[in-house]
PDB file of C-alpha atoms and ligand atoms in Angstrom:
ATOM      1  CA  MET B   4    -150.520 -65.634-233.774  1.00 60.00           C
ATOM      2  CA  LEU B   5    -152.968 -68.294-232.829  1.00 65.00           C
ATOM      3  CA  GLY B   6    -154.616 -70.270-235.522  1.00 82.00           C
ATOM      4  CA  LYS B   7    -156.548 -68.242-238.186  1.00 92.00           C
ATOM      5  CA  GLY B   8    -156.365 -64.922-236.374  1.00 95.00           C
ATOM      6  CA  LEU B   9    -158.640 -62.265-235.228  1.00 97.00           C
ATOM      7  CA  SER B  10    -162.575 -62.510-235.556  1.00 98.00           C
ATOM      8  CA  LEU B  11    -164.497 -59.511-234.440  1.00 98.00           C
ATOM      9  CA  ASN B  12    -167.576 -60.334-232.177  1.00 98.00           C
ATOM     10  CA  LEU B  13    -169.991 -57.692-233.738  1.00 98.00           C
ATOM     11  CA  ALA B  14    -171.241 -57.141-230.158  1.00 98.00           C
ATOM     12  CA  THR B  15    -167.987 -55.102-229.813  1.00 98.00           C
ATOM     13  CA  VAL B  16    -169.406 -52.514-231.959  1.00 98.00           C
ATOM     14  CA  ARG B  17    -172.827 -52.831-231.681  1.00 98.00           C
ATOM     15  CA  GLU B  18    -173.627 -49.320-230.317  1.00 98.00           C
ATOM     16  CA  GLN B  19    -171.655 -47.657-233.157  1.00 98.00           C
ATOM     17  CA  TRP B  20    -173.026 -49.548-236.351  1.00 98.00           C
ATOM     18  CA  ASN B  21    -175.684 -51.946-237.500  1.00 98.00           C
ATOM     19  CA  LEU B  22    -174.284 -55.484-238.833  1.00 98.00           C
ATOM     20  CA  CYS B  23    -173.857 -54.045-242.624  1.00 98.00           C
ATOM     21  CA  LYS B  24    -172.017 -51.045-241.468  1.00 98.00           C
ATOM     22  CA  ALA B  25    -169.911 -53.219-239.030  1.00 98.00           C
ATOM     23  CA  VAL B  26    -169.067 -55.671-241.989  1.00 98.00           C
ATOM     24  CA  GLU B  27    -167.988 -52.955-243.987  1.00 98.00           C
ATOM     25  CA  ALA B  28    -165.724 -51.842-241.274  1.00 98.00           C
ATOM     26  CA  CYS B  29    -164.129 -54.957-240.760  1.00 98.00           C
ATOM     27  CA  VAL B  30    -163.115 -55.088-244.442  1.00 98.00           C
ATOM     28  CA  ARG B  31    -161.886 -51.622-244.385  1.00 97.00           C
ATOM     29  CA  HIS B  32    -159.625 -52.765-241.583  1.00 98.00           C
ATOM     30  CA  GLY B  33    -158.626 -56.134-243.098  1.00 97.00           C
ATOM     31  CA  ILE B  34    -160.425 -58.100-240.400  1.00 97.00           C
ATOM     32  CA  ARG B  35    -161.537 -61.432-242.117  1.00 98.00           C
ATOM     33  CA  CYS B  36    -164.062 -63.050-239.544  1.00 98.00           C
ATOM     34  CA  VAL B  37    -166.986 -62.105-237.635  1.00 98.00           C
ATOM     35  CA  ASP B  38    -169.467 -63.429-235.120  1.00 98.00           C
ATOM     36  CA  PRO B  39    -172.774 -61.513-235.430  1.00 98.00           C
ATOM     37  CA  TRP B  40    -175.583 -61.783-232.678  1.00 98.00           C
ATOM     38  CA  ARG B  41    -179.399 -62.874-233.536  1.00 98.00           C
ATOM     39  CA  ASP B  42    -180.780 -59.431-232.644  1.00 98.00           C
ATOM     40  CA  GLN B  43    -178.156 -57.808-235.048  1.00 98.00           C
ATOM     41  CA  VAL B  44    -179.007 -59.995-237.639  1.00 98.00           C
ATOM     42  CA  ALA B  45    -182.850 -59.833-237.255  1.00 98.00           C
ATOM     43  CA  LYS B  46    -182.498 -55.918-237.391  1.00 98.00           C
ATOM     44  CA  VAL B  47    -181.217 -55.671-241.078  1.00 98.00           C
ATOM     45  CA  GLY B  48    -183.180 -59.226-242.069  1.00 98.00           C
ATOM     46  CA  LEU B  49    -181.477 -62.494-242.168  1.00 98.00           C
ATOM     47  CA  ASP B  50    -180.912 -62.782-245.857  1.00 98.00           C
ATOM     48  CA  ALA B  51    -179.649 -59.257-246.085  1.00 98.00           C
ATOM     49  CA  ALA B  52    -177.223 -60.112-243.433  1.00 98.00           C
ATOM     50  CA  ALA B  53    -176.116 -63.394-244.924  1.00 98.00           C
ATOM     51  CA  ARG B  54    -175.455 -61.661-248.250  1.00 98.00           C
ATOM     52  CA  ALA B  55    -173.501 -58.576-246.629  1.00 98.00           C
ATOM     53  CA  ILE B  56    -171.070 -61.123-244.968  1.00 98.00           C
ATOM     54  CA  LYS B  57    -170.980 -63.372-248.046  1.00 98.00           C
ATOM     55  CA  ASP B  58    -170.319 -60.426-250.283  1.00 98.00           C
ATOM     56  CA  ALA B  59    -167.513 -59.253-247.968  1.00 98.00           C
ATOM     57  CA  GLY B  60    -165.984 -62.608-248.185  1.00 98.00           C
ATOM     58  CA  LEU B  61    -165.909 -62.860-244.399  1.00 98.00           C
ATOM     59  CA  ALA B  62    -165.675 -66.173-242.232  1.00 98.00           C
ATOM     60  CA  VAL B  63    -168.358 -66.444-239.513  1.00 98.00           C
ATOM     61  CA  SER B  64    -166.586 -67.997-236.297  1.00 98.00           C
ATOM     62  CA  GLY B  65    -169.839 -68.263-234.788  1.00 98.00           C
ATOM     63  CA  TYR B  66    -173.593 -67.403-234.173  1.00 98.00           C
ATOM     64  CA  CYS B  67    -174.476 -65.743-230.859  1.00 98.00           C
ATOM     65  CA  ARG B  68    -176.129 -67.127-229.354  1.00 97.00           C
ATOM     66  CA  GLY B  69    -178.495 -69.959-228.628  1.00 98.00           C
ATOM     67  CA  GLY B  70    -179.572 -71.144-225.415  1.00 98.00           C
ATOM     68  CA  MET B  71    -181.873 -69.774-222.450  1.00 98.00           C
ATOM     69  CA  PHE B  72    -183.342 -73.364-222.216  1.00 98.00           C
ATOM     70  CA  THR B  73    -184.465 -72.847-218.316  1.00 98.00           C
ATOM     71  CA  ALA B  74    -188.067 -71.783-217.803  1.00 98.00           C
ATOM     72  CA  ALA B  75    -190.572 -71.736-215.092  1.00 96.00           C
ATOM     73  CA  ASP B  76    -193.145 -74.035-217.008  1.00 97.00           C
ATOM     74  CA  ALA B  77    -192.899 -76.648-219.564  1.00 97.00           C
ATOM     75  CA  ALA B  78    -194.710 -74.210-222.096  1.00 98.00           C
ATOM     76  CA  GLY B  79    -191.607 -71.908-221.538  1.00 98.00           C
ATOM     77  CA  ARG B  80    -189.399 -74.798-222.128  1.00 98.00           C
ATOM     78  CA  GLN B  81    -190.856 -75.856-225.256  1.00 98.00           C
ATOM     79  CA  ALA B  82    -191.030 -72.277-226.519  1.00 98.00           C
ATOM     80  CA  ALA B  83    -186.978 -71.988-225.797  1.00 98.00           C
ATOM     81  CA  ILE B  84    -186.527 -75.483-227.799  1.00 98.00           C
ATOM     82  CA  ASP B  85    -188.404 -73.999-230.808  1.00 98.00           C
ATOM     83  CA  ASP B  86    -186.451 -70.827-230.985  1.00 98.00           C
ATOM     84  CA  ASN B  87    -183.159 -72.742-230.653  1.00 98.00           C
ATOM     85  CA  LEU B  88    -184.437 -74.780-233.596  1.00 98.00           C
ATOM     86  CA  ARG B  89    -184.831 -71.772-235.699  1.00 98.00           C
ATOM     87  CA  CYS B  90    -181.450 -70.416-234.468  1.00 98.00           C
ATOM     88  CA  ILE B  91    -179.551 -73.375-235.996  1.00 98.00           C
ATOM     89  CA  ASP B  92    -181.534 -72.616-239.198  1.00 98.00           C
ATOM     90  CA  GLU B  93    -180.109 -68.943-238.907  1.00 98.00           C
ATOM     91  CA  ALA B  94    -176.692 -70.078-238.392  1.00 98.00           C
ATOM     92  CA  VAL B  95    -176.826 -72.274-241.430  1.00 98.00           C
ATOM     93  CA  THR B  96    -177.899 -69.327-243.611  1.00 98.00           C
ATOM     94  CA  ILE B  97    -175.355 -67.053-242.052  1.00 98.00           C
ATOM     95  CA  GLY B  98    -172.528 -69.652-242.859  1.00 98.00           C
ATOM     96  CA  ALA B  99    -171.546 -70.017-239.076  1.00 98.00           C
ATOM     97  CA  GLU B 100    -168.880 -72.380-237.850  1.00 98.00           C
ATOM     98  CA  CYS B 101    -170.964 -73.169-234.742  1.00 98.00           C
ATOM     99  CA  VAL B 102    -173.822 -71.950-232.650  1.00 98.00           C
ATOM    100  CA  VAL B 103    -172.292 -70.520-229.331  1.00 98.00           C
ATOM    101  CA  TYR B 104    -174.668 -71.144-226.233  1.00 98.00           C
ATOM    102  CA  VAL B 105    -175.514 -69.229-223.139  1.00 98.00           C
ATOM    103  CA  VAL B 106    -177.522 -71.973-221.485  1.00 98.00           C
ATOM    104  CA  GLY B 107    -179.868 -70.291-219.082  1.00 98.00           C
ATOM    105  CA  GLY B 108    -179.853 -69.417-215.289  1.00 98.00           C
ATOM    106  CA  LEU B 109    -182.389 -70.092-212.812  1.00 98.00           C
ATOM    107  CA  PRO B 110    -186.085 -69.898-213.494  1.00 96.00           C
ATOM    108  CA  LYS B 111    -187.942 -67.337-211.938  1.00 93.00           C
ATOM    109  CA  GLY B 112    -188.556 -67.982-208.361  1.00 94.00           C
ATOM    110  CA  SER B 113    -186.603 -71.070-208.442  1.00 97.00           C
ATOM    111  CA  ARG B 114    -183.789 -71.935-206.279  1.00 97.00           C
ATOM    112  CA  ASP B 115    -183.223 -75.570-207.376  1.00 98.00           C
ATOM    113  CA  ILE B 116    -179.921 -75.350-209.518  1.00 98.00           C
ATOM    114  CA  GLY B 117    -179.880 -78.816-210.141  1.00 98.00           C
ATOM    115  CA  ALA B 118    -183.296 -79.032-211.797  1.00 98.00           C
ATOM    116  CA  ALA B 119    -181.996 -75.828-214.058  1.00 98.00           C
ATOM    117  CA  ARG B 120    -179.098 -77.885-215.045  1.00 98.00           C
ATOM    118  CA  GLN B 121    -181.152 -80.864-216.051  1.00 98.00           C
ATOM    119  CA  MET B 122    -183.325 -78.473-218.228  1.00 98.00           C
ATOM    120  CA  VAL B 123    -180.312 -77.416-219.993  1.00 98.00           C
ATOM    121  CA  ALA B 124    -179.362 -80.894-220.513  1.00 98.00           C
ATOM    122  CA  ASP B 125    -182.921 -81.696-221.798  1.00 98.00           C
ATOM    123  CA  GLY B 126    -183.051 -78.888-224.085  1.00 98.00           C
ATOM    124  CA  PHE B 127    -179.783 -79.516-225.823  1.00 98.00           C
ATOM    125  CA  ALA B 128    -180.906 -83.213-226.203  1.00 98.00           C
ATOM    126  CA  ALA B 129    -184.142 -81.945-228.022  1.00 98.00           C
ATOM    127  CA  ILE B 130    -182.188 -79.857-230.498  1.00 98.00           C
ATOM    128  CA  LEU B 131    -179.347 -82.247-231.135  1.00 98.00           C
ATOM    129  CA  GLN B 132    -180.850 -84.104-233.711  1.00 98.00           C
ATOM    130  CA  HIS B 133    -181.713 -81.282-236.008  1.00 98.00           C
ATOM    131  CA  ALA B 134    -178.313 -79.527-235.413  1.00 98.00           C
ATOM    132  CA  ARG B 135    -176.674 -83.053-236.535  1.00 98.00           C
ATOM    133  CA  ALA B 136    -178.702 -82.943-239.566  1.00 98.00           C
ATOM    134  CA  CYS B 137    -177.565 -79.408-240.480  1.00 98.00           C
ATOM    135  CA  ASN B 138    -174.091 -80.031-239.781  1.00 98.00           C
ATOM    136  CA  MET B 139    -174.210 -77.054-237.185  1.00 98.00           C
ATOM    137  CA  PRO B 140    -171.837 -77.777-234.046  1.00 98.00           C
ATOM    138  CA  LEU B 141    -173.202 -76.650-230.856  1.00 98.00           C
ATOM    139  CA  ALA B 142    -170.609 -74.717-228.971  1.00 98.00           C
ATOM    140  CA  LEU B 143    -171.304 -74.898-225.050  1.00 98.00           C
ATOM    141  CA  GLU B 144    -169.883 -71.735-223.251  1.00 98.00           C
ATOM    142  CA  PRO B 145    -169.310 -71.957-219.744  1.00 98.00           C
ATOM    143  CA  LEU B 146    -169.998 -68.658-218.031  1.00 98.00           C
ATOM    144  CA  HIS B 147    -168.290 -67.185-214.953  1.00 98.00           C
ATOM    145  CA  PRO B 148    -170.189 -68.208-211.986  1.00 97.00           C
ATOM    146  CA  MET B 149    -171.455 -64.749-211.038  1.00 96.00           C
ATOM    147  CA  TYR B 150    -173.875 -65.548-213.988  1.00 97.00           C
ATOM    148  CA  ALA B 151    -175.466 -68.723-212.434  1.00 97.00           C
ATOM    149  CA  GLY B 152    -178.545 -66.887-211.305  1.00 97.00           C
ATOM    150  CA  ASP B 153    -179.771 -65.362-214.482  1.00 97.00           C
ATOM    151  CA  ARG B 154    -177.672 -66.562-217.280  1.00 98.00           C
ATOM    152  CA  SER B 155    -175.845 -69.697-217.134  1.00 98.00           C
ATOM    153  CA  VAL B 156    -175.727 -72.581-214.822  1.00 98.00           C
ATOM    154  CA  LEU B 157    -172.999 -73.955-216.773  1.00 98.00           C
ATOM    155  CA  SER B 158    -170.088 -72.318-214.956  1.00 98.00           C
ATOM    156  CA  THR B 159    -166.918 -74.125-215.612  1.00 98.00           C
ATOM    157  CA  LEU B 160    -165.029 -75.716-218.388  1.00 98.00           C
ATOM    158  CA  ALA B 161    -165.033 -79.061-216.777  1.00 98.00           C
ATOM    159  CA  GLN B 162    -168.958 -79.045-216.456  1.00 98.00           C
ATOM    160  CA  ALA B 163    -169.231 -77.943-219.865  1.00 98.00           C
ATOM    161  CA  LEU B 164    -167.119 -80.720-221.369  1.00 98.00           C
ATOM    162  CA  ASP B 165    -169.006 -83.223-218.940  1.00 98.00           C
ATOM    163  CA  LEU B 166    -172.334 -82.147-220.731  1.00 98.00           C
ATOM    164  CA  SER B 167    -170.545 -82.268-224.072  1.00 98.00           C
ATOM    165  CA  ASP B 168    -169.143 -85.932-223.338  1.00 98.00           C
ATOM    166  CA  THR B 169    -172.826 -86.849-222.447  1.00 98.00           C
ATOM    167  CA  LEU B 170    -174.649 -85.166-225.616  1.00 98.00           C
ATOM    168  CA  GLY B 171    -171.656 -86.540-228.051  1.00 98.00           C
ATOM    169  CA  LYS B 172    -171.030 -86.042-231.454  1.00 97.00           C
ATOM    170  CA  GLY B 173    -172.087 -82.459-232.744  1.00 98.00           C
ATOM    171  CA  THR B 174    -171.150 -80.652-229.668  1.00 98.00           C
ATOM    172  CA  GLY B 175    -168.102 -79.069-228.017  1.00 98.00           C
ATOM    173  CA  VAL B 176    -167.123 -75.886-226.070  1.00 98.00           C
ATOM    174  CA  ALA B 177    -166.504 -72.203-226.673  1.00 98.00           C
ATOM    175  CA  ILE B 178    -163.605 -71.098-224.373  1.00 98.00           C
ATOM    176  CA  ASP B 179    -164.113 -67.645-223.342  1.00 98.00           C
ATOM    177  CA  ALA B 180    -161.124 -66.096-221.415  1.00 98.00           C
ATOM    178  CA  TYR B 181    -163.098 -63.846-219.633  1.00 98.00           C
ATOM    179  CA  HIS B 182    -165.339 -66.548-218.149  1.00 98.00           C
ATOM    180  CA  VAL B 183    -162.680 -69.154-217.245  1.00 98.00           C
ATOM    181  CA  TRP B 184    -159.115 -67.338-216.698  1.00 98.00           C
ATOM    182  CA  TRP B 185    -159.743 -67.789-212.644  1.00 98.00           C
ATOM    183  CA  ASP B 186    -160.289 -71.520-212.652  1.00 98.00           C
ATOM    184  CA  PRO B 187    -157.536 -73.673-211.168  1.00 98.00           C
ATOM    185  CA  GLN B 188    -158.359 -76.625-213.487  1.00 98.00           C
ATOM    186  CA  LEU B 189    -158.316 -74.597-216.587  1.00 98.00           C
ATOM    187  CA  GLU B 190    -155.119 -75.848-218.137  1.00 98.00           C
ATOM    188  CA  ALA B 191    -155.885 -79.484-217.604  1.00 98.00           C
ATOM    189  CA  GLN B 192    -159.565 -78.771-218.835  1.00 98.00           C
ATOM    190  CA  ILE B 193    -158.320 -77.056-222.037  1.00 98.00           C
ATOM    191  CA  ALA B 194    -156.102 -80.126-222.687  1.00 98.00           C
ATOM    192  CA  ARG B 195    -158.906 -82.453-221.972  1.00 98.00           C
ATOM    193  CA  ALA B 196    -160.933 -80.406-224.380  1.00 98.00           C
ATOM    194  CA  GLY B 197    -158.179 -80.478-227.157  1.00 98.00           C
ATOM    195  CA  LYS B 198    -157.907 -84.416-226.743  1.00 98.00           C
ATOM    196  CA  GLY B 199    -161.632 -84.907-227.164  1.00 98.00           C
ATOM    197  CA  GLY B 200    -161.546 -82.424-230.224  1.00 98.00           C
ATOM    198  CA  GLN B 201    -164.124 -80.331-228.563  1.00 98.00           C
ATOM    199  CA  ILE B 202    -162.682 -76.607-228.799  1.00 98.00           C
ATOM    200  CA  LEU B 203    -165.061 -75.137-231.340  1.00 98.00           C
ATOM    201  CA  ALA B 204    -164.442 -71.407-230.344  1.00 98.00           C
ATOM    202  CA  TYR B 205    -161.808 -69.220-228.591  1.00 98.00           C
ATOM    203  CA  HIS B 206    -163.114 -65.682-227.234  1.00 98.00           C
ATOM    204  CA  VAL B 207    -160.970 -63.009-225.596  1.00 98.00           C
ATOM    205  CA  CYS B 208    -161.131 -59.645-223.884  1.00 98.00           C
ATOM    206  CA  ASP B 209    -159.816 -58.766-220.101  1.00 98.00           C
ATOM    207  CA  TRP B 210    -161.364 -58.663-216.657  1.00 98.00           C
ATOM    208  CA  LEU B 211    -160.962 -55.206-215.464  1.00 98.00           C
ATOM    209  CA  VAL B 212    -159.950 -54.355-211.792  1.00 97.00           C
ATOM    210  CA  PRO B 213    -162.439 -53.134-210.284  1.00 96.00           C
ATOM    211  CA  THR B 214    -165.061 -54.494-212.472  1.00 94.00           C
ATOM    212  CA  THR B 215    -168.033 -52.056-212.433  1.00 92.00           C
ATOM    213  CA  ASP B 216    -170.957 -53.895-213.876  1.00 94.00           C
ATOM    214  CA  LEU B 217    -171.245 -57.609-214.062  1.00 89.00           C
ATOM    215  CA  LEU B 218    -172.279 -57.716-217.963  1.00 95.00           C
ATOM    216  CA  LEU B 219    -171.270 -54.637-219.648  1.00 97.00           C
ATOM    217  CA  ASP B 220    -167.664 -53.601-218.058  1.00 97.00           C
ATOM    218  CA  ARG B 221    -165.512 -55.888-220.065  1.00 97.00           C
ATOM    219  CA  GLY B 222    -161.946 -54.751-220.892  1.00 98.00           C
ATOM    220  CA  MET B 223    -159.861 -54.606-223.858  1.00 98.00           C
ATOM    221  CA  MET B 224    -156.861 -57.083-223.955  1.00 98.00           C
ATOM    222  CA  GLY B 225    -154.033 -55.862-222.115  1.00 97.00           C
ATOM    223  CA  ASP B 226    -156.094 -53.658-219.746  1.00 98.00           C
ATOM    224  CA  GLY B 227    -157.028 -56.157-217.195  1.00 98.00           C
ATOM    225  CA  VAL B 228    -155.675 -59.106-214.903  1.00 98.00           C
ATOM    226  CA  ILE B 229    -156.062 -62.158-217.456  1.00 98.00           C
ATOM    227  CA  ASP B 230    -152.785 -63.631-218.702  1.00 98.00           C
ATOM    228  CA  LEU B 231    -153.901 -63.978-222.116  1.00 98.00           C
ATOM    229  CA  PRO B 232    -150.584 -65.152-223.767  1.00 97.00           C
ATOM    230  CA  ARG B 233    -150.495 -68.201-221.302  1.00 98.00           C
ATOM    231  CA  ILE B 234    -153.971 -69.216-221.816  1.00 98.00           C
ATOM    232  CA  ARG B 235    -153.383 -68.928-225.792  1.00 97.00           C
ATOM    233  CA  GLY B 236    -150.411 -71.332-225.234  1.00 97.00           C
ATOM    234  CA  TRP B 237    -152.531 -73.946-223.450  1.00 98.00           C
ATOM    235  CA  VAL B 238    -155.129 -73.469-226.364  1.00 97.00           C
ATOM    236  CA  GLU B 239    -152.815 -74.027-228.992  1.00 96.00           C
ATOM    237  CA  LYS B 240    -150.917 -76.781-227.189  1.00 97.00           C
ATOM    238  CA  ALA B 241    -154.406 -78.328-227.027  1.00 98.00           C
ATOM    239  CA  GLY B 242    -154.292 -78.188-230.960  1.00 97.00           C
ATOM    240  CA  TYR B 243    -156.974 -75.389-231.819  1.00 97.00           C
ATOM    241  CA  ARG B 244    -156.205 -73.760-234.779  1.00 95.00           C
ATOM    242  CA  GLY B 245    -159.294 -71.838-235.476  1.00 96.00           C
ATOM    243  CA  TRP B 246    -160.136 -68.023-235.010  1.00 98.00           C
ATOM    244  CA  THR B 247    -159.522 -65.953-231.883  1.00 98.00           C
ATOM    245  CA  GLU B 248    -162.786 -63.815-231.387  1.00 98.00           C
ATOM    246  CA  VAL B 249    -162.502 -60.648-229.681  1.00 98.00           C
ATOM    247  CA  GLU B 250    -165.857 -59.993-227.850  1.00 97.00           C
ATOM    248  CA  ILE B 251    -166.108 -56.801-225.683  1.00 98.00           C
ATOM    249  CA  PHE B 252    -169.205 -55.599-224.007  1.00 97.00           C
ATOM    250  CA  SER B 253    -168.421 -52.179-222.716  1.00 97.00           C
ATOM    251  CA  ARG B 254    -171.078 -49.730-222.154  1.00 97.00           C
ATOM    252  CA  ASP B 255    -169.282 -46.942-220.581  1.00 96.00           C
ATOM    253  CA  ASN B 256    -165.939 -47.076-222.575  1.00 97.00           C
ATOM    254  CA  TRP B 257    -165.688 -48.743-225.737  1.00 98.00           C
ATOM    255  CA  TRP B 258    -169.111 -48.611-227.010  1.00 98.00           C
ATOM    256  CA  LYS B 259    -168.688 -44.743-226.448  1.00 98.00           C
ATOM    257  CA  ARG B 260    -165.754 -44.570-228.982  1.00 98.00           C
ATOM    258  CA  SER B 261    -165.858 -44.392-232.634  1.00 98.00           C
ATOM    259  CA  GLY B 262    -166.018 -47.884-234.246  1.00 98.00           C
ATOM    260  CA  ASP B 263    -162.883 -47.369-236.108  1.00 98.00           C
ATOM    261  CA  GLU B 264    -160.987 -46.463-232.847  1.00 98.00           C
ATOM    262  CA  VAL B 265    -162.200 -49.691-231.431  1.00 98.00           C
ATOM    263  CA  ILE B 266    -161.394 -52.047-234.334  1.00 98.00           C
ATOM    264  CA  ARG B 267    -158.075 -50.475-234.529  1.00 98.00           C
ATOM    265  CA  THR B 268    -157.266 -51.227-230.639  1.00 98.00           C
ATOM    266  CA  CYS B 269    -158.698 -54.561-231.016  1.00 98.00           C
ATOM    267  CA  ILE B 270    -156.071 -55.456-233.976  1.00 97.00           C
ATOM    268  CA  GLU B 271    -153.053 -53.668-231.976  1.00 97.00           C
ATOM    269  CA  ARG B 272    -153.937 -55.544-228.874  1.00 97.00           C
ATOM    270  CA  PHE B 273    -154.558 -58.470-230.552  1.00 97.00           C
ATOM    271  CA  GLN B 274    -150.983 -58.555-231.745  1.00 95.00           C
ATOM    272  CA  ALA B 275    -149.613 -57.192-228.619  1.00 94.00           C
ATOM    273  CA  ALA B 276    -151.505 -58.799-225.740  1.00 91.00           C
ATOM    274  CA  CYS B 277    -152.837 -61.997-226.781  1.00 93.00           C
TER     275      CYS B 277
HETATM  276 ZN1  LIG Z 319    -167.967 -65.459-225.226  1.00 79.20          ZN
END
């Protein structure tokens, strides 16, 4: 087993339960860590969410998600920064180990990916001081390049590490196997991240063939083509000893099953296929 064991990203059971019910289910199944999404927290209320997690004795491997810094005009970019400052405060209240970032794609009407990347760097620079003051690490998550248009102009681990190097203290990366498994530089970049002490989170699920939906057709570990044990080996070798977060968005399959079945399967596959 890698590090501290399994953390359940609560998006995995978002269609079955609200946050409080999902936390109860985790306790029932012996899961000791979660990563809630902001909308799930908002739905039950920040204080109630924090209390439920704390009372259950659960750790919080991350808080999903900050980012979306790109916007067509200055007012939009400032609104994103303000929202990201609030997100950091929420993460502190929830007791998260880091905030996970999906940085944003191209603003509407733009074809300038370079400018979008600059907006992302500027956005992080604008929230960094507050994050440091709160002791809240910022985990930059590179997303598969198929999302560069609408979700993340940060596409590779190398690129995320370059940005983290530029920003400096208080930043690192979230390595999500789903997004980076295809990268020929993956082993080397994981080693680099380890050397820099920059691995803040590790996420797993599987890449289904064929994939029918770009966002909502993630597979259960073991059902797809990602060599998860090999990647885990690299992450382990790089010195990461934290949680392994299972994060599955699956509109037509896992979100339609009972939450208890989903969690049972996550635990089985975590042991057998990760
Ligand atoms: Zn992820």
